[in-house]
């Protein structure tokens, strides 16, 4: 799969779930981040957030209309769940049986990235997004907004989560970023007694600091 449409669930004035996290706000963070990584993996991506709908029906119709207006291999909707405060977890919903395997892979990848329960792939035949989109589609429930351990894990591993989604959807791996080499601080002692006066010592110390040295002036 090389071309995707990814949208955030709900709309600005059609609220989703809320708790330790707000579904609408978080979905709008996940979508562009996943899209960024998919583009790095040489995939074409269209993203969408609904800012206009006033009702749930209009919201679903608006999102579906956007998805169906684009050329793509897969439709993806990003949501957050609520309702099981004790366990939480990740799950991915699908409609056609042909999407079950991908849904299961995405669910496991997110759960592993966040370190939370994998609730797996779940078939749903009653959801407007899954029924209305003309291409294969999955609806991601990243984690539970009313489960504190889920929310904490998501915040801590947000980037890791988005990478996991992008890599699983594309079937490719992102390149590892090289860690910057840490520069060791070198301490140079400037002894005032070696100069005619303290002014010259301070002048030399200032020059060394400009070059990135750590300087300690020692009298005597």
PDB file of C-alpha atoms in Angstrom:
ATOM      1  CA  UNK A   1       0.000   0.000   0.000  1.00  0.00           C
ATOM      2  CA  UNK A   2       1.452   3.347  -1.053  1.00  0.00           C
ATOM      3  CA  UNK A   3      -1.426   5.827  -0.873  1.00  0.00           C
ATOM      4  CA  UNK A   4      -3.578   6.629   2.139  1.00  0.00           C
ATOM      5  CA  UNK A   5      -6.299   8.929   3.373  1.00  0.00           C
ATOM      6  CA  UNK A   6      -6.130   9.468   7.132  1.00  0.00           C
ATOM      7  CA  UNK A   7      -8.700  11.494   9.056  1.00  0.00           C
ATOM      8  CA  UNK A   8      -9.292  12.356  12.691  1.00  0.00           C
ATOM      9  CA  UNK A   9     -12.526  11.162  14.279  1.00  0.00           C
ATOM     10  CA  UNK A  10     -15.389  13.534  15.143  1.00  0.00           C
ATOM     11  CA  UNK A  11     -15.271  17.300  14.567  1.00  0.00           C
ATOM     12  CA  UNK A  12     -14.515  20.551  16.380  1.00  0.00           C
ATOM     13  CA  UNK A  13     -18.112  20.926  17.537  1.00  0.00           C
ATOM     14  CA  UNK A  14     -19.041  17.218  17.448  1.00  0.00           C
ATOM     15  CA  UNK A  15     -17.200  16.011  20.544  1.00  0.00           C
ATOM     16  CA  UNK A  16     -15.694  12.588  21.048  1.00  0.00           C
ATOM     17  CA  UNK A  17     -14.646  10.873  24.255  1.00  0.00           C
ATOM     18  CA  UNK A  18     -12.878  12.802  27.006  1.00  0.00           C
ATOM     19  CA  UNK A  19     -11.143  12.005  30.262  1.00  0.00           C
ATOM     20  CA  UNK A  20      -7.415  12.153  30.909  1.00  0.00           C
ATOM     21  CA  UNK A  21      -7.219  12.832  27.163  1.00  0.00           C
ATOM     22  CA  UNK A  22      -9.557  14.587  24.738  1.00  0.00           C
ATOM     23  CA  UNK A  23     -10.290  12.407  21.707  1.00  0.00           C
ATOM     24  CA  UNK A  24     -10.737  15.170  19.134  1.00  0.00           C
ATOM     25  CA  UNK A  25      -7.564  16.997  20.136  1.00  0.00           C
ATOM     26  CA  UNK A  26      -5.375  13.896  20.325  1.00  0.00           C
ATOM     27  CA  UNK A  27      -6.597  12.448  17.034  1.00  0.00           C
ATOM     28  CA  UNK A  28      -5.600  15.724  15.393  1.00  0.00           C
ATOM     29  CA  UNK A  29      -2.092  15.251  16.761  1.00  0.00           C
ATOM     30  CA  UNK A  30      -1.757  11.649  15.644  1.00  0.00           C
ATOM     31  CA  UNK A  31      -2.939  12.184  12.055  1.00  0.00           C
ATOM     32  CA  UNK A  32      -0.252  14.668  10.910  1.00  0.00           C
ATOM     33  CA  UNK A  33       2.508  12.810  12.734  1.00  0.00           C
ATOM     34  CA  UNK A  34       1.613   9.499  11.106  1.00  0.00           C
ATOM     35  CA  UNK A  35       1.330  11.272   7.751  1.00  0.00           C
ATOM     36  CA  UNK A  36       4.820  12.731   8.219  1.00  0.00           C
ATOM     37  CA  UNK A  37       6.316   9.305   8.794  1.00  0.00           C
ATOM     38  CA  UNK A  38       4.390   7.766   5.894  1.00  0.00           C
ATOM     39  CA  UNK A  39       5.792  10.442   3.592  1.00  0.00           C
ATOM     40  CA  UNK A  40       9.294   9.608   4.849  1.00  0.00           C
ATOM     41  CA  UNK A  41       8.514   6.032   3.800  1.00  0.00           C
ATOM     42  CA  UNK A  42       7.717   7.255   0.262  1.00  0.00           C
ATOM     43  CA  UNK A  43       3.945   6.962   0.626  1.00  0.00           C
ATOM     44  CA  UNK A  44       1.372   9.443  -0.641  1.00  0.00           C
ATOM     45  CA  UNK A  45      -0.936  10.707   2.108  1.00  0.00           C
ATOM     46  CA  UNK A  46      -4.079  12.852   2.270  1.00  0.00           C
ATOM     47  CA  UNK A  47      -5.178  14.072   5.714  1.00  0.00           C
ATOM     48  CA  UNK A  48      -8.470  15.518   6.893  1.00  0.00           C
ATOM     49  CA  UNK A  49      -9.996  17.141   9.990  1.00  0.00           C
ATOM     50  CA  UNK A  50     -13.663  18.123  10.022  1.00  0.00           C
ATOM     51  CA  UNK A  51     -14.020  21.735  11.175  1.00  0.00           C
ATOM     52  CA  UNK A  52     -17.501  22.442   9.826  1.00  0.00           C
ATOM     53  CA  UNK A  53     -20.036  19.752  10.790  1.00  0.00           C
ATOM     54  CA  UNK A  54     -22.588  20.507  13.499  1.00  0.00           C
ATOM     55  CA  UNK A  55     -24.147  17.044  13.898  1.00  0.00           C
ATOM     56  CA  UNK A  56     -22.832  13.496  14.138  1.00  0.00           C
ATOM     57  CA  UNK A  57     -24.516  12.483  10.879  1.00  0.00           C
ATOM     58  CA  UNK A  58     -23.056  15.461   9.005  1.00  0.00           C
ATOM     59  CA  UNK A  59     -19.675  14.675  10.539  1.00  0.00           C
ATOM     60  CA  UNK A  60     -19.613  11.085   9.274  1.00  0.00           C
ATOM     61  CA  UNK A  61     -20.912  12.100   5.842  1.00  0.00           C
ATOM     62  CA  UNK A  62     -18.303  14.871   5.561  1.00  0.00           C
ATOM     63  CA  UNK A  63     -15.438  12.567   6.474  1.00  0.00           C
ATOM     64  CA  UNK A  64     -16.620   9.780   4.164  1.00  0.00           C
ATOM     65  CA  UNK A  65     -17.102  12.240   1.293  1.00  0.00           C
ATOM     66  CA  UNK A  66     -13.528  13.469   1.651  1.00  0.00           C
ATOM     67  CA  UNK A  67     -12.104   9.937   1.716  1.00  0.00           C
ATOM     68  CA  UNK A  68     -14.091   8.894  -1.348  1.00  0.00           C
ATOM     69  CA  UNK A  69     -12.933  11.967  -3.255  1.00  0.00           C
ATOM     70  CA  UNK A  70      -9.291  10.834  -3.190  1.00  0.00           C
ATOM     71  CA  UNK A  71      -7.290   8.189  -4.966  1.00  0.00           C
ATOM     72  CA  UNK A  72      -5.945   5.790  -2.313  1.00  0.00           C
ATOM     73  CA  UNK A  73      -5.324   2.190  -1.312  1.00  0.00           C
ATOM     74  CA  UNK A  74      -6.577   2.419   2.267  1.00  0.00           C
ATOM     75  CA  UNK A  75      -8.823   4.626   4.397  1.00  0.00           C
ATOM     76  CA  UNK A  76      -7.833   5.188   8.036  1.00  0.00           C
ATOM     77  CA  UNK A  77      -9.794   6.937  10.779  1.00  0.00           C
ATOM     78  CA  UNK A  78      -8.085   7.780  14.077  1.00  0.00           C
ATOM     79  CA  UNK A  79     -10.117   7.630  17.290  1.00  0.00           C
ATOM     80  CA  UNK A  80      -9.671   7.183  21.028  1.00  0.00           C
ATOM     81  CA  UNK A  81     -11.818   4.876  23.130  1.00  0.00           C
ATOM     82  CA  UNK A  82     -13.626   5.099  26.475  1.00  0.00           C
ATOM     83  CA  UNK A  83     -15.541   2.875  28.822  1.00  0.00           C
ATOM     84  CA  UNK A  84     -13.235   0.308  30.446  1.00  0.00           C
ATOM     85  CA  UNK A  85     -11.341   2.232  33.087  1.00  0.00           C
ATOM     86  CA  UNK A  86      -9.800  -0.890  34.611  1.00  0.00           C
ATOM     87  CA  UNK A  87      -8.111  -2.408  31.557  1.00  0.00           C
ATOM     88  CA  UNK A  88      -8.055  -0.059  28.596  1.00  0.00           C
ATOM     89  CA  UNK A  89      -6.009  -1.069  25.567  1.00  0.00           C
ATOM     90  CA  UNK A  90      -5.780  -0.673  21.798  1.00  0.00           C
ATOM     91  CA  UNK A  91      -8.171  -2.059  19.219  1.00  0.00           C
ATOM     92  CA  UNK A  92      -8.681  -1.590  15.505  1.00  0.00           C
ATOM     93  CA  UNK A  93     -12.110  -1.914  13.902  1.00  0.00           C
ATOM     94  CA  UNK A  94     -12.746  -3.229  10.407  1.00  0.00           C
ATOM     95  CA  UNK A  95     -15.738  -4.008   8.154  1.00  0.00           C
ATOM     96  CA  UNK A  96     -14.738  -6.346   5.354  1.00  0.00           C
ATOM     97  CA  UNK A  97     -13.053  -9.634   6.303  1.00  0.00           C
ATOM     98  CA  UNK A  98     -10.181  -8.812   3.980  1.00  0.00           C
ATOM     99  CA  UNK A  99      -9.118  -6.048   6.376  1.00  0.00           C
ATOM    100  CA  UNK A 100      -8.958  -8.245   9.490  1.00  0.00           C
ATOM    101  CA  UNK A 101      -5.271  -9.160   9.201  1.00  0.00           C
ATOM    102  CA  UNK A 102      -4.157  -5.547   8.768  1.00  0.00           C
ATOM    103  CA  UNK A 103      -6.381  -4.418  11.642  1.00  0.00           C
ATOM    104  CA  UNK A 104      -4.807  -7.032  13.899  1.00  0.00           C
ATOM    105  CA  UNK A 105      -1.270  -5.997  12.904  1.00  0.00           C
ATOM    106  CA  UNK A 106      -1.947  -2.303  13.522  1.00  0.00           C
ATOM    107  CA  UNK A 107      -3.569  -3.010  16.886  1.00  0.00           C
ATOM    108  CA  UNK A 108      -0.627  -5.108  18.068  1.00  0.00           C
ATOM    109  CA  UNK A 109       1.928  -2.573  16.825  1.00  0.00           C
ATOM    110  CA  UNK A 110       0.267   0.280  18.735  1.00  0.00           C
ATOM    111  CA  UNK A 111      -0.220  -1.807  21.887  1.00  0.00           C
ATOM    112  CA  UNK A 112       3.435  -2.853  21.816  1.00  0.00           C
ATOM    113  CA  UNK A 113       4.574   0.737  21.250  1.00  0.00           C
ATOM    114  CA  UNK A 114       2.486   2.012  24.174  1.00  0.00           C
ATOM    115  CA  UNK A 115       2.992  -1.007  26.422  1.00  0.00           C
ATOM    116  CA  UNK A 116      -0.757  -1.506  26.943  1.00  0.00           C
ATOM    117  CA  UNK A 117      -3.252  -4.317  26.313  1.00  0.00           C
ATOM    118  CA  UNK A 118      -3.836  -5.426  22.724  1.00  0.00           C
ATOM    119  CA  UNK A 119      -7.608  -5.819  22.342  1.00  0.00           C
ATOM    120  CA  UNK A 120      -7.061  -6.806  18.718  1.00  0.00           C
ATOM    121  CA  UNK A 121      -9.091  -6.545  15.529  1.00  0.00           C
ATOM    122  CA  UNK A 122     -12.850  -6.205  15.943  1.00  0.00           C
ATOM    123  CA  UNK A 123     -15.381  -6.503  13.127  1.00  0.00           C
ATOM    124  CA  UNK A 124     -18.025  -3.757  13.085  1.00  0.00           C
ATOM    125  CA  UNK A 125     -20.809  -3.575  10.518  1.00  0.00           C
ATOM    126  CA  UNK A 126     -22.664  -0.649  12.084  1.00  0.00           C
ATOM    127  CA  UNK A 127     -20.170   2.211  11.695  1.00  0.00           C
ATOM    128  CA  UNK A 128     -20.794   4.869   9.047  1.00  0.00           C
ATOM    129  CA  UNK A 129     -17.126   5.408   8.272  1.00  0.00           C
ATOM    130  CA  UNK A 130     -16.349   1.747   7.647  1.00  0.00           C
ATOM    131  CA  UNK A 131     -19.563   1.184   5.677  1.00  0.00           C
ATOM    132  CA  UNK A 132     -19.370   4.402   3.655  1.00  0.00           C
ATOM    133  CA  UNK A 133     -15.774   4.409   2.418  1.00  0.00           C
ATOM    134  CA  UNK A 134     -15.369   2.740  -0.975  1.00  0.00           C
ATOM    135  CA  UNK A 135     -11.841   1.419  -0.376  1.00  0.00           C
ATOM    136  CA  UNK A 136     -10.549  -0.970   2.327  1.00  0.00           C
ATOM    137  CA  UNK A 137     -10.774   0.822   5.670  1.00  0.00           C
ATOM    138  CA  UNK A 138      -9.790   0.532   9.321  1.00  0.00           C
ATOM    139  CA  UNK A 139     -10.770   2.617  12.327  1.00  0.00           C
ATOM    140  CA  UNK A 140      -8.038   2.881  14.973  1.00  0.00           C
ATOM    141  CA  UNK A 141      -8.913   3.210  18.670  1.00  0.00           C
ATOM    142  CA  UNK A 142      -5.473   4.235  19.945  1.00  0.00           C
ATOM    143  CA  UNK A 143      -6.176   3.830  23.665  1.00  0.00           C
ATOM    144  CA  UNK A 144      -8.768   4.614  26.345  1.00  0.00           C
ATOM    145  CA  UNK A 145      -9.041   8.272  27.353  1.00  0.00           C
ATOM    146  CA  UNK A 146     -10.533   7.384  30.753  1.00  0.00           C
ATOM    147  CA  UNK A 147      -7.791   4.917  31.726  1.00  0.00           C
ATOM    148  CA  UNK A 148      -4.959   6.823  33.408  1.00  0.00           C
ATOM    149  CA  UNK A 149      -2.295   4.211  32.674  1.00  0.00           C
ATOM    150  CA  UNK A 150      -3.273   4.326  28.980  1.00  0.00           C
ATOM    151  CA  UNK A 151      -3.163   8.114  28.897  1.00  0.00           C
ATOM    152  CA  UNK A 152       0.220   8.238  30.626  1.00  0.00           C
ATOM    153  CA  UNK A 153       1.690   5.617  28.281  1.00  0.00           C
ATOM    154  CA  UNK A 154       0.321   7.426  25.240  1.00  0.00           C
ATOM    155  CA  UNK A 155       1.802  10.763  26.293  1.00  0.00           C
ATOM    156  CA  UNK A 156       5.161   9.169  27.027  1.00  0.00           C
ATOM    157  CA  UNK A 157       5.294   7.131  23.811  1.00  0.00           C
ATOM    158  CA  UNK A 158       3.397   9.363  21.386  1.00  0.00           C
ATOM    159  CA  UNK A 159       6.130   9.458  18.756  1.00  0.00           C
ATOM    160  CA  UNK A 160       6.795   5.733  19.067  1.00  0.00           C
ATOM    161  CA  UNK A 161       3.064   5.085  18.589  1.00  0.00           C
ATOM    162  CA  UNK A 162       2.857   7.175  15.411  1.00  0.00           C
ATOM    163  CA  UNK A 163       5.939   5.486  13.976  1.00  0.00           C
ATOM    164  CA  UNK A 164       4.411   2.072  14.690  1.00  0.00           C
ATOM    165  CA  UNK A 165       1.230   3.023  12.814  1.00  0.00           C
ATOM    166  CA  UNK A 166       3.148   4.358   9.803  1.00  0.00           C
ATOM    167  CA  UNK A 167       5.468   1.373   9.599  1.00  0.00           C
ATOM    168  CA  UNK A 168       2.638  -1.159   9.876  1.00  0.00           C
ATOM    169  CA  UNK A 169       0.454   0.562   7.285  1.00  0.00           C
ATOM    170  CA  UNK A 170       3.310   0.891   4.789  1.00  0.00           C
ATOM    171  CA  UNK A 171       5.041  -2.401   5.526  1.00  0.00           C
ATOM    172  CA  UNK A 172       8.329  -0.509   5.678  1.00  0.00           C
ATOM    173  CA  UNK A 173      10.750   0.515   8.417  1.00  0.00           C
ATOM    174  CA  UNK A 174      11.846   4.050   9.179  1.00  0.00           C
ATOM    175  CA  UNK A 175      15.571   4.755   9.228  1.00  0.00           C
ATOM    176  CA  UNK A 176      17.160   5.030  12.648  1.00  0.00           C
ATOM    177  CA  UNK A 177      18.201   8.564  13.504  1.00  0.00           C
ATOM    178  CA  UNK A 178      21.871   8.838  14.483  1.00  0.00           C
ATOM    179  CA  UNK A 179      22.300  10.085  18.021  1.00  0.00           C
ATOM    180  CA  UNK A 180      24.295  13.334  18.287  1.00  0.00           C
ATOM    181  CA  UNK A 181      27.782  12.939  19.735  1.00  0.00           C
ATOM    182  CA  UNK A 182      27.946  14.502  23.152  1.00  0.00           C
ATOM    183  CA  UNK A 183      30.736  17.035  23.478  1.00  0.00           C
ATOM    184  CA  UNK A 184      32.766  16.665  26.623  1.00  0.00           C
ATOM    185  CA  UNK A 185      33.385  19.820  28.590  1.00  0.00           C
ATOM    186  CA  UNK A 186      37.065  20.642  29.086  1.00  0.00           C
ATOM    187  CA  UNK A 187      38.016  22.585  32.191  1.00  0.00           C
ATOM    188  CA  UNK A 188      40.878  25.042  31.797  1.00  0.00           C
ATOM    189  CA  UNK A 189      42.255  26.740  34.874  1.00  0.00           C
ATOM    190  CA  UNK A 190      43.626  30.245  34.410  1.00  0.00           C
ATOM    191  CA  UNK A 191      45.985  31.222  37.192  1.00  0.00           C
ATOM    192  CA  UNK A 192      45.923  34.946  37.947  1.00  0.00           C
ATOM    193  CA  UNK A 193      49.452  34.917  39.304  1.00  0.00           C
ATOM    194  CA  UNK A 194      50.800  34.162  35.853  1.00  0.00           C
ATOM    195  CA  UNK A 195      49.669  37.584  34.641  1.00  0.00           C
ATOM    196  CA  UNK A 196      50.567  41.111  35.591  1.00  0.00           C
ATOM    197  CA  UNK A 197      47.032  41.681  36.807  1.00  0.00           C
ATOM    198  CA  UNK A 198      43.603  40.053  37.108  1.00  0.00           C
ATOM    199  CA  UNK A 199      42.305  41.988  34.097  1.00  0.00           C
ATOM    200  CA  UNK A 200      44.495  39.997  31.688  1.00  0.00           C
ATOM    201  CA  UNK A 201      43.378  36.712  33.280  1.00  0.00           C
ATOM    202  CA  UNK A 202      39.729  37.651  32.814  1.00  0.00           C
ATOM    203  CA  UNK A 203      40.395  38.604  29.197  1.00  0.00           C
ATOM    204  CA  UNK A 204      41.927  35.207  28.419  1.00  0.00           C
ATOM    205  CA  UNK A 205      39.087  33.429  30.220  1.00  0.00           C
ATOM    206  CA  UNK A 206      36.530  35.317  28.116  1.00  0.00           C
ATOM    207  CA  UNK A 207      38.283  34.280  24.894  1.00  0.00           C
ATOM    208  CA  UNK A 208      38.348  30.638  25.945  1.00  0.00           C
ATOM    209  CA  UNK A 209      34.636  30.701  26.845  1.00  0.00           C
ATOM    210  CA  UNK A 210      33.813  32.052  23.358  1.00  0.00           C
ATOM    211  CA  UNK A 211      35.463  28.939  21.927  1.00  0.00           C
ATOM    212  CA  UNK A 212      33.277  26.691  24.059  1.00  0.00           C
ATOM    213  CA  UNK A 213      35.696  25.917  26.886  1.00  0.00           C
ATOM    214  CA  UNK A 214      34.671  25.740  30.516  1.00  0.00           C
ATOM    215  CA  UNK A 215      36.961  28.096  32.421  1.00  0.00           C
ATOM    216  CA  UNK A 216      37.701  28.382  36.112  1.00  0.00           C
ATOM    217  CA  UNK A 217      39.902  31.281  37.259  1.00  0.00           C
ATOM    218  CA  UNK A 218      42.206  30.311  40.110  1.00  0.00           C
ATOM    219  CA  UNK A 219      44.051  32.947  42.081  1.00  0.00           C
ATOM    220  CA  UNK A 220      47.470  32.294  43.566  1.00  0.00           C
TER     221      UNK A 220
END
